[in-house]
CSV table of C-alpha atoms in Angstrom, one decimal:
chain,number,residue,atom,x,y,z
A,1,UNK,CA,0.1,-0.1,0.0
A,2,UNK,CA,1.4,3.3,-0.8
A,3,UNK,CA,1.7,5.9,2.2
A,4,UNK,CA,0.5,9.5,1.9
A,5,UNK,CA,0.9,12.3,4.0
A,6,UNK,CA,-0.3,16.1,3.8
A,7,UNK,CA,2.5,18.5,2.7
A,8,UNK,CA,2.9,22.0,1.8
A,9,UNK,CA,3.5,22.5,-1.9
A,10,UNK,CA,6.6,24.1,-3.0
A,11,UNK,CA,8.5,24.7,-6.2
A,12,UNK,CA,10.2,21.3,-6.1
A,13,UNK,CA,7.2,19.4,-7.0
A,14,UNK,CA,5.7,19.6,-10.2
A,15,UNK,CA,2.6,17.7,-11.6
A,16,UNK,CA,3.9,15.3,-14.4
A,17,UNK,CA,2.5,12.1,-16.0
A,18,UNK,CA,5.7,10.2,-15.2
A,19,UNK,CA,9.1,10.3,-13.7
A,20,UNK,CA,7.8,12.6,-10.8
A,21,UNK,CA,4.8,12.7,-8.0
A,22,UNK,CA,1.4,13.2,-8.9
A,23,UNK,CA,0.0,15.5,-6.5
A,24,UNK,CA,-3.8,15.2,-5.4
A,25,UNK,CA,-6.2,16.8,-3.3
A,26,UNK,CA,-8.0,15.0,-0.6
A,27,UNK,CA,-11.8,16.0,-0.7
A,28,UNK,CA,-12.2,15.2,3.2
A,29,UNK,CA,-9.6,17.8,4.2
A,30,UNK,CA,-8.9,20.1,1.6
A,31,UNK,CA,-5.0,19.5,1.8
A,32,UNK,CA,-2.8,18.0,-0.8
A,33,UNK,CA,-1.4,14.8,-0.8
A,34,UNK,CA,1.7,12.9,-2.4
A,35,UNK,CA,2.9,9.9,-2.3
A,36,UNK,CA,5.8,9.4,0.2
A,37,UNK,CA,7.8,7.2,-2.5
A,38,UNK,CA,8.0,9.2,-5.6
A,39,UNK,CA,10.2,8.9,-8.4
A,40,UNK,CA,12.1,12.1,-7.5
A,41,UNK,CA,15.2,13.2,-9.1
A,42,UNK,CA,16.1,15.2,-6.2
A,43,UNK,CA,18.7,13.9,-3.8
A,44,UNK,CA,18.3,10.8,-2.0
A,45,UNK,CA,17.9,12.7,1.2
A,46,UNK,CA,14.8,14.6,-0.1
A,47,UNK,CA,13.4,11.2,-1.1
A,48,UNK,CA,11.8,9.4,1.5
A,49,UNK,CA,13.7,6.1,2.9
A,50,UNK,CA,11.5,3.0,2.2
A,51,UNK,CA,9.8,1.8,5.5
A,52,UNK,CA,9.8,-2.1,4.4
A,53,UNK,CA,12.6,-4.4,3.6
A,54,UNK,CA,12.9,-7.8,1.9
A,55,UNK,CA,11.9,-10.5,3.9
A,56,UNK,CA,15.2,-12.5,2.8
A,57,UNK,CA,18.0,-9.9,1.6
A,58,UNK,CA,20.1,-12.6,0.1
A,59,UNK,CA,20.4,-12.0,-3.7
A,60,UNK,CA,23.9,-13.7,-4.0
A,61,UNK,CA,24.3,-15.5,-7.5
A,62,UNK,CA,26.0,-18.6,-5.7
A,63,UNK,CA,25.3,-20.1,-3.4
A,64,UNK,CA,21.9,-18.4,-3.8
A,65,UNK,CA,19.3,-18.0,-1.4
A,66,UNK,CA,17.2,-20.8,0.5
A,67,UNK,CA,13.9,-21.5,-0.7
A,68,UNK,CA,10.8,-19.8,1.2
A,69,UNK,CA,10.2,-21.0,4.7
A,70,UNK,CA,13.5,-23.0,4.6
A,71,UNK,CA,14.2,-24.5,7.9
A,72,UNK,CA,17.2,-27.0,9.1
A,73,UNK,CA,14.3,-29.2,10.5
A,74,UNK,CA,14.0,-30.3,7.2
A,75,UNK,CA,17.3,-32.1,7.3
A,76,UNK,CA,16.4,-34.1,10.4
A,77,UNK,CA,16.3,-37.5,8.6
A,78,UNK,CA,20.2,-36.7,7.4
A,79,UNK,CA,21.8,-40.2,8.1
A,80,UNK,CA,24.5,-38.8,10.0
A,81,UNK,CA,27.4,-41.3,10.7
A,82,UNK,CA,26.3,-43.4,8.3
A,83,UNK,CA,28.7,-44.4,5.2
A,84,UNK,CA,27.5,-43.1,2.1
A,85,UNK,CA,28.0,-46.9,0.7
A,86,UNK,CA,25.6,-48.1,3.6
A,87,UNK,CA,22.1,-49.2,2.2
A,88,UNK,CA,20.6,-46.0,3.7
A,89,UNK,CA,23.4,-43.9,2.3
A,90,UNK,CA,22.7,-45.1,-1.1
A,91,UNK,CA,19.4,-44.7,-0.9
A,92,UNK,CA,19.4,-41.1,-0.2
A,93,UNK,CA,21.8,-40.5,-3.0
A,94,UNK,CA,19.8,-42.5,-5.4
A,95,UNK,CA,16.7,-40.6,-4.0
A,96,UNK,CA,18.3,-37.4,-5.0
A,97,UNK,CA,19.1,-38.5,-8.6
A,98,UNK,CA,15.9,-39.8,-9.2
A,99,UNK,CA,13.9,-36.7,-8.0
A,100,UNK,CA,16.5,-34.8,-10.0
A,101,UNK,CA,15.5,-36.7,-13.0
A,102,UNK,CA,11.9,-36.5,-12.6
A,103,UNK,CA,11.9,-32.9,-11.9
A,104,UNK,CA,13.8,-32.0,-15.0
A,105,UNK,CA,11.7,-34.4,-17.3
A,106,UNK,CA,14.8,-35.8,-18.7
A,107,UNK,CA,14.8,-38.3,-21.5
A,108,UNK,CA,14.9,-41.9,-20.5
A,109,UNK,CA,18.0,-42.8,-22.1
A,110,UNK,CA,19.7,-39.7,-20.3
A,111,UNK,CA,22.1,-40.8,-17.1
A,112,UNK,CA,22.2,-38.4,-14.0
A,113,UNK,CA,25.1,-38.6,-11.3
A,114,UNK,CA,26.2,-36.7,-8.0
A,115,UNK,CA,30.3,-35.8,-8.6
A,116,UNK,CA,32.5,-33.8,-6.7
A,117,UNK,CA,33.6,-30.1,-6.9
A,118,UNK,CA,30.0,-28.5,-7.8
A,119,UNK,CA,29.6,-27.4,-11.3
A,120,UNK,CA,33.4,-26.8,-11.7
A,121,UNK,CA,34.1,-30.3,-11.0
A,122,UNK,CA,31.1,-31.8,-13.3
A,123,UNK,CA,32.4,-29.8,-16.3
A,124,UNK,CA,36.1,-30.4,-15.7
A,125,UNK,CA,35.7,-34.3,-15.9
A,126,UNK,CA,33.9,-34.1,-19.2
A,127,UNK,CA,36.6,-31.8,-20.8
A,128,UNK,CA,39.5,-33.9,-19.4
A,129,UNK,CA,37.5,-37.3,-20.0
A,130,UNK,CA,36.0,-36.3,-23.6
A,131,UNK,CA,37.8,-33.7,-25.7
A,132,UNK,CA,40.8,-34.4,-27.7
A,133,UNK,CA,39.5,-36.9,-30.5
A,134,UNK,CA,38.3,-34.3,-33.0
A,135,UNK,CA,38.3,-30.1,-33.1
A,136,UNK,CA,36.8,-28.0,-30.6
A,137,UNK,CA,34.6,-24.6,-31.0
A,138,UNK,CA,34.5,-23.2,-27.3
A,139,UNK,CA,32.2,-19.9,-26.9
A,140,UNK,CA,33.1,-17.3,-24.6
A,141,UNK,CA,31.3,-14.1,-23.4
A,142,UNK,CA,31.9,-13.8,-19.7
A,143,UNK,CA,34.0,-15.2,-17.0
A,144,UNK,CA,33.4,-18.6,-16.7
A,145,UNK,CA,33.2,-19.7,-20.4
A,146,UNK,CA,36.3,-18.0,-20.7
A,147,UNK,CA,38.0,-20.2,-18.0
A,148,UNK,CA,36.6,-23.2,-20.1
A,149,UNK,CA,38.3,-21.7,-22.9
A,150,UNK,CA,41.6,-21.6,-20.8
A,151,UNK,CA,41.3,-25.1,-19.9
A,152,UNK,CA,41.0,-26.2,-23.0
A,153,UNK,CA,43.8,-24.2,-24.9
A,154,UNK,CA,46.1,-23.6,-21.8
A,155,UNK,CA,45.9,-27.0,-20.1
A,156,UNK,CA,44.8,-29.6,-22.2
A,157,UNK,CA,46.7,-27.4,-25.0
A,158,UNK,CA,44.2,-28.7,-27.7
A,159,UNK,CA,45.7,-27.0,-31.0
A,160,UNK,CA,42.5,-27.8,-33.2
A,161,UNK,CA,40.3,-25.2,-31.0
A,162,UNK,CA,38.7,-22.5,-32.6
A,163,UNK,CA,37.5,-19.6,-29.9
A,164,UNK,CA,34.1,-17.4,-30.6
A,165,UNK,CA,34.3,-14.5,-28.0
A,166,UNK,CA,32.3,-11.5,-27.5
A,167,UNK,CA,32.4,-8.8,-24.7
A,168,UNK,CA,30.4,-8.8,-21.8
A,169,UNK,CA,26.8,-7.8,-22.7
A,170,UNK,CA,27.1,-9.5,-26.0
A,171,UNK,CA,26.8,-13.2,-27.6
A,172,UNK,CA,29.5,-14.5,-30.3
A,173,UNK,CA,27.9,-15.2,-33.4
A,174,UNK,CA,26.4,-18.8,-33.2
A,175,UNK,CA,26.1,-19.1,-37.1
A,176,UNK,CA,29.8,-19.6,-36.9
A,177,UNK,CA,30.0,-22.9,-34.9
A,178,UNK,CA,30.8,-26.1,-36.9
A,179,UNK,CA,29.1,-29.0,-35.0
A,180,UNK,CA,31.5,-31.6,-36.7
A,181,UNK,CA,33.4,-30.4,-33.8
A,182,UNK,CA,32.8,-30.6,-30.3
A,183,UNK,CA,30.9,-27.4,-28.8
A,184,UNK,CA,31.8,-26.2,-25.4
A,185,UNK,CA,29.4,-23.2,-24.1
A,186,UNK,CA,27.5,-22.0,-21.1
A,187,UNK,CA,23.8,-21.9,-21.3
A,188,UNK,CA,23.8,-18.9,-19.1
A,189,UNK,CA,26.7,-16.7,-18.3
A,190,UNK,CA,26.1,-16.1,-14.9
A,191,UNK,CA,28.7,-13.2,-14.6
A,192,UNK,CA,27.5,-11.2,-17.5
A,193,UNK,CA,23.6,-11.9,-17.4
A,194,UNK,CA,23.6,-13.2,-21.2
A,195,UNK,CA,22.3,-16.5,-22.1
A,196,UNK,CA,21.9,-18.3,-25.3
A,197,UNK,CA,18.3,-17.3,-26.8
A,198,UNK,CA,17.2,-21.1,-27.5
A,199,UNK,CA,18.8,-23.9,-28.8
A,200,UNK,CA,17.6,-23.6,-32.6
A,201,UNK,CA,21.0,-23.1,-33.4
A,202,UNK,CA,22.4,-26.5,-32.5
A,203,UNK,CA,21.4,-29.4,-35.4
A,204,UNK,CA,20.0,-32.4,-34.1
A,205,UNK,CA,22.0,-34.4,-36.7
A,206,UNK,CA,25.3,-32.9,-35.2
A,207,UNK,CA,28.7,-35.0,-35.6
A,208,UNK,CA,30.5,-33.6,-32.4
A,209,UNK,CA,29.4,-33.6,-29.0
A,210,UNK,CA,27.5,-30.4,-27.4
A,211,UNK,CA,29.1,-29.9,-23.7
A,212,UNK,CA,26.9,-27.2,-21.6
A,213,UNK,CA,27.7,-25.7,-18.4
A,214,UNK,CA,24.0,-24.9,-17.6
A,215,UNK,CA,24.6,-24.3,-14.0
A,216,UNK,CA,22.5,-20.8,-13.7
A,217,UNK,CA,20.0,-22.1,-16.5
A,218,UNK,CA,18.7,-25.5,-15.3
A,219,UNK,CA,15.4,-25.3,-13.2
A,220,UNK,CA,14.8,-21.8,-14.5
A,221,UNK,CA,14.9,-21.9,-18.3
A,222,UNK,CA,13.6,-24.2,-21.2
A,223,UNK,CA,16.8,-26.2,-22.0
A,224,UNK,CA,16.2,-28.5,-24.7
A,225,UNK,CA,18.1,-31.8,-23.5
A,226,UNK,CA,17.8,-33.4,-26.9
A,227,UNK,CA,20.4,-30.6,-28.1
A,228,UNK,CA,22.7,-31.1,-25.7
A,229,UNK,CA,25.4,-34.3,-24.7
A,230,UNK,CA,26.8,-33.1,-21.7
A,231,UNK,CA,24.7,-31.0,-19.0
A,232,UNK,CA,26.1,-30.1,-15.5
A,233,UNK,CA,25.1,-27.5,-12.7
A,234,UNK,CA,25.5,-27.4,-9.1
A,235,UNK,CA,23.2,-27.6,-6.3
A,236,UNK,CA,23.7,-24.2,-4.9
A,237,UNK,CA,22.5,-22.2,-8.0
A,238,UNK,CA,18.7,-21.9,-8.7
A,239,UNK,CA,17.3,-24.3,-6.1
A,240,UNK,CA,19.4,-22.7,-3.5
A,241,UNK,CA,21.1,-25.8,-2.1
A,242,UNK,CA,24.5,-26.2,-0.7
A,243,UNK,CA,28.3,-26.0,-2.2
A,244,UNK,CA,30.6,-28.5,-3.1
A,245,UNK,CA,28.5,-30.9,-5.2
A,246,UNK,CA,28.0,-30.9,-9.0
A,247,UNK,CA,25.3,-32.9,-11.1
A,248,UNK,CA,26.3,-34.5,-14.4
A,249,UNK,CA,23.8,-35.5,-17.3
A,250,UNK,CA,25.1,-37.5,-20.2
A,251,UNK,CA,23.3,-38.5,-23.4
A,252,UNK,CA,23.9,-41.7,-25.1
A,253,UNK,CA,26.3,-40.0,-27.5
A,254,UNK,CA,28.5,-38.7,-24.5
A,255,UNK,CA,28.5,-42.3,-23.2
A,256,UNK,CA,29.6,-43.8,-26.2
A,257,UNK,CA,32.3,-41.4,-26.6
A,258,UNK,CA,33.6,-42.1,-23.2
A,259,UNK,CA,33.5,-45.7,-23.9
A,260,UNK,CA,35.2,-45.4,-27.8
A,261,UNK,CA,37.8,-43.1,-26.7
A,262,UNK,CA,40.9,-42.8,-24.1
A,263,UNK,CA,42.6,-39.3,-23.5
A,264,UNK,CA,46.2,-39.2,-24.1
A,265,UNK,CA,46.9,-37.6,-20.6
A,266,UNK,CA,46.4,-39.2,-17.2
A,267,UNK,CA,43.1,-38.6,-15.4
A,268,UNK,CA,42.8,-38.0,-11.6
A,269,UNK,CA,40.5,-40.3,-9.9
A,270,UNK,CA,37.8,-38.1,-9.5
A,271,UNK,CA,37.8,-37.3,-13.4
A,272,UNK,CA,37.4,-41.1,-14.1
A,273,UNK,CA,34.1,-42.0,-15.5
A,274,UNK,CA,35.1,-45.3,-17.0
A,275,UNK,CA,36.1,-48.5,-15.5
A,276,UNK,CA,38.2,-51.3,-18.0
A,277,UNK,CA,36.9,-49.3,-21.1
A,278,UNK,CA,33.1,-48.8,-19.8
A,279,UNK,CA,31.0,-46.6,-18.2
A,280,UNK,CA,31.3,-46.6,-14.4
A,281,UNK,CA,27.4,-47.0,-14.6
A,282,UNK,CA,27.4,-47.0,-10.5
A,283,UNK,CA,28.0,-43.5,-10.3
A,284,UNK,CA,24.8,-43.0,-11.9
A,285,UNK,CA,22.8,-45.1,-9.5
A,286,UNK,CA,24.3,-43.4,-6.3
A,287,UNK,CA,27.6,-44.9,-5.7
A,288,UNK,CA,29.5,-41.6,-6.0
A,289,UNK,CA,33.5,-41.5,-6.7
A,290,UNK,CA,34.1,-40.1,-3.6
A,291,UNK,CA,32.6,-39.3,-0.1
A,292,UNK,CA,29.7,-36.6,-0.6
A,293,UNK,CA,28.0,-34.7,2.4
A,294,UNK,CA,25.0,-36.5,3.4
A,295,UNK,CA,23.9,-33.3,4.8
A,296,UNK,CA,24.3,-31.4,1.9
A,297,UNK,CA,22.4,-34.3,-0.1
A,298,UNK,CA,19.5,-34.1,2.2
A,299,UNK,CA,19.6,-30.3,1.9
A,300,UNK,CA,19.0,-31.2,-1.9
A,301,UNK,CA,16.3,-33.4,-1.6
A,302,UNK,CA,14.6,-30.8,0.6
A,303,UNK,CA,15.0,-28.4,-2.4
A,304,UNK,CA,13.2,-31.2,-4.6
A,305,UNK,CA,10.4,-31.3,-2.2
A,306,UNK,CA,9.9,-27.6,-2.1
A,307,UNK,CA,10.0,-27.3,-6.1
A,308,UNK,CA,7.5,-29.9,-6.3
A,309,UNK,CA,5.1,-28.4,-3.8
A,310,UNK,CA,5.3,-25.1,-5.8
A,311,UNK,CA,4.3,-27.0,-8.8
A,312,UNK,CA,7.2,-28.3,-10.4
A,313,UNK,CA,9.9,-27.4,-13.3
A,314,UNK,CA,7.0,-25.1,-15.2
A,315,UNK,CA,6.3,-23.1,-12.3
A,316,UNK,CA,10.1,-22.7,-11.4
A,317,UNK,CA,10.7,-21.1,-14.7
A,318,UNK,CA,7.3,-19.0,-14.1
A,319,UNK,CA,8.6,-17.8,-10.9
A,320,UNK,CA,11.7,-17.0,-12.5
A,321,UNK,CA,10.3,-14.8,-15.5
A,322,UNK,CA,8.2,-13.1,-13.2
A,323,UNK,CA,11.0,-11.8,-11.0
A,324,UNK,CA,13.0,-10.9,-14.0
A,325,UNK,CA,9.6,-9.0,-15.0
A,326,UNK,CA,10.0,-6.9,-12.0
A,327,UNK,CA,13.4,-5.4,-12.9
A,328,UNK,CA,12.3,-4.9,-16.8
A,329,UNK,CA,9.6,-2.7,-15.2
A,330,UNK,CA,12.2,-1.0,-13.0
A,331,UNK,CA,14.9,-0.4,-15.9
A,332,UNK,CA,11.8,1.2,-18.2
A,333,UNK,CA,11.1,3.7,-15.3
A,334,UNK,CA,14.6,4.7,-14.7
A,335,UNK,CA,16.9,6.1,-17.0
A,336,UNK,CA,20.0,5.7,-14.9
A,337,UNK,CA,20.3,1.9,-14.6
A,338,UNK,CA,20.4,-0.5,-17.7
A,339,UNK,CA,20.6,-4.3,-18.4
A,340,UNK,CA,24.2,-5.3,-19.2
A,341,UNK,CA,22.7,-7.6,-21.8
A,342,UNK,CA,22.2,-5.7,-24.9
A,343,UNK,CA,18.8,-7.4,-26.0
A,344,UNK,CA,15.9,-9.2,-24.4
A,345,UNK,CA,16.3,-12.3,-26.3
A,346,UNK,CA,19.7,-12.9,-24.3
A,347,UNK,CA,18.7,-11.5,-21.3
A,348,UNK,CA,19.3,-13.8,-18.2
A,349,UNK,CA,16.2,-14.4,-16.0
A,350,UNK,CA,18.5,-15.7,-13.2
A,351,UNK,CA,21.9,-13.7,-12.9
A,352,UNK,CA,20.4,-10.5,-13.8
A,353,UNK,CA,23.2,-8.1,-14.6
A,354,UNK,CA,23.1,-4.2,-14.6
A,355,UNK,CA,25.1,-1.1,-15.4
A,356,UNK,CA,24.5,1.8,-13.1
A,357,UNK,CA,25.1,5.6,-14.3
A,358,UNK,CA,27.6,6.2,-11.2
A,359,UNK,CA,31.2,6.4,-10.7
A,360,UNK,CA,32.7,3.0,-9.1
A,361,UNK,CA,33.5,4.8,-5.9
A,362,UNK,CA,29.7,5.6,-5.7
A,363,UNK,CA,28.4,2.4,-6.8
A,364,UNK,CA,30.6,0.9,-4.1
A,365,UNK,CA,28.7,3.2,-1.7
A,366,UNK,CA,25.2,2.2,-3.2
A,367,UNK,CA,26.2,-1.7,-2.5
A,368,UNK,CA,27.6,-0.8,1.1
A,369,UNK,CA,24.5,1.3,1.9
A,370,UNK,CA,22.0,-1.5,0.8
A,371,UNK,CA,24.1,-3.9,2.8
A,372,UNK,CA,24.4,-1.5,6.1
A,373,UNK,CA,20.6,-1.3,5.8
A,374,UNK,CA,20.2,-5.2,5.6
A,375,UNK,CA,18.2,-5.0,2.6
A,376,UNK,CA,20.7,-6.6,-0.1
A,377,UNK,CA,24.0,-9.1,0.2
A,378,UNK,CA,26.3,-9.6,-2.3
A,379,UNK,CA,25.0,-7.6,-5.4
A,380,UNK,CA,28.0,-6.4,-6.7
A,381,UNK,CA,29.1,-7.7,-10.1
A,382,UNK,CA,31.5,-10.4,-10.5
A,383,UNK,CA,35.2,-9.4,-10.1
A,384,UNK,CA,36.1,-9.8,-13.9
A,385,UNK,CA,32.8,-8.3,-15.1
A,386,UNK,CA,32.3,-4.7,-15.7
A,387,UNK,CA,31.2,-2.4,-12.6
A,388,UNK,CA,27.6,-2.7,-12.1
A,389,UNK,CA,25.2,-5.0,-9.9
A,390,UNK,CA,24.5,-8.6,-10.0
A,391,UNK,CA,21.0,-9.6,-8.7
A,392,UNK,CA,19.7,-13.1,-8.3
A,393,UNK,CA,16.2,-13.8,-9.4
A,394,UNK,CA,16.0,-17.6,-9.5
A,395,UNK,CA,13.1,-19.5,-8.4
A,396,UNK,CA,13.6,-19.4,-4.7
A,397,UNK,CA,13.6,-15.4,-4.8
A,398,UNK,CA,10.3,-14.1,-4.1
A,399,UNK,CA,8.8,-11.4,-6.5
A,400,UNK,CA,7.8,-9.5,-3.4
A,401,UNK,CA,11.0,-8.9,-2.3
A,402,UNK,CA,12.6,-7.8,-5.3
A,403,UNK,CA,9.7,-5.3,-5.5
A,404,UNK,CA,11.1,-3.9,-2.2
A,405,UNK,CA,14.4,-4.1,-3.3
A,406,UNK,CA,13.9,-1.8,-6.2
A,407,UNK,CA,12.7,1.0,-4.0
A,408,UNK,CA,15.4,0.7,-1.9
A,409,UNK,CA,17.9,0.8,-5.1
A,410,UNK,CA,16.4,3.8,-6.3
A,411,UNK,CA,16.7,5.5,-2.8
A,412,UNK,CA,20.2,4.5,-2.7
A,413,UNK,CA,21.1,5.9,-6.0
A,414,UNK,CA,19.4,9.2,-5.4
A,415,UNK,CA,21.5,9.3,-1.9
A,416,UNK,CA,24.9,8.5,-3.3
A,417,UNK,CA,24.8,10.2,-6.9
């Protein structure tokens, strides 16, 4: 509800249709009224400080906010002190795999496994296990995709590699990709707020594999699984799970590559997906490569149950899109904040990145002010990205909290500018 209060009209306020306050007269008192939350272009001290705060001020892009109503009581069934190889341990891990598969609606012949070291570990084991038998096209447009390019060209030192790179806010030319090669890319650039628009650019009859880091896209965007041979993500992104564990999804073509190709370089134990030239299927049945946290696994089960309770994948995507819409409206109303993504079709709905018309010093002051007021934590841009804001809008974020945050961002901007 908008708060209103009597005021004495002075020359600072002008009646306009947008950008300024609308002044009205109370028929009961004859006094003029003005909304306390107006779009003033005056200094922040002349704009009333918001009176409400987000219920959850955690807008980090990883680890991300816990789901609404989260309680550690949800972890009470963790098999503490039991081996992950024990019957209850393996059952819990297998349940996490099954719930994930069911929630995503994966093809029946795709495999799902829990692996070490978050999304990074999941994607690294695939780069090191599968690449090298044909050329590689790698797409780069932000920090993490740049990291995969570095691994391919400087660590694996694959000479038959083509790099297609774009600056922050843009995508490389997807039409240049040769699918006779293996293709490595992120679905959503977590540090730039730029995603691929869809999977139409990926042919069904490709010769090479498509290896996709989908960690900040899965559970939030429409991902065409049949276009992807390797899909990786971590627990701590869209559904707000705990860190240190990754999930690996393999198509039959990816399995065929693992069983028909042995890299020339040695593989550490946590990268090995085969035994005796055959896929180690135990990994995809809950028998992990090394010891997982059963507490983190129980937390993932809690996220799955919450996701089911709100309506499953379609509703997770809907919640995320509605969250993005809050900022689309906010940016449209304020000419001092801009999406880093240049066009709407490539704009991320999860890791939403902004440019703000402030110096670096004043931007830091804005971020510090919001943290001091306990209304927003961890919303600065990634260290390698252009200066700005990065605000998580995934499914565990409540739309009302983002609406509230917008009021605080506007207030803080006027305060520091």
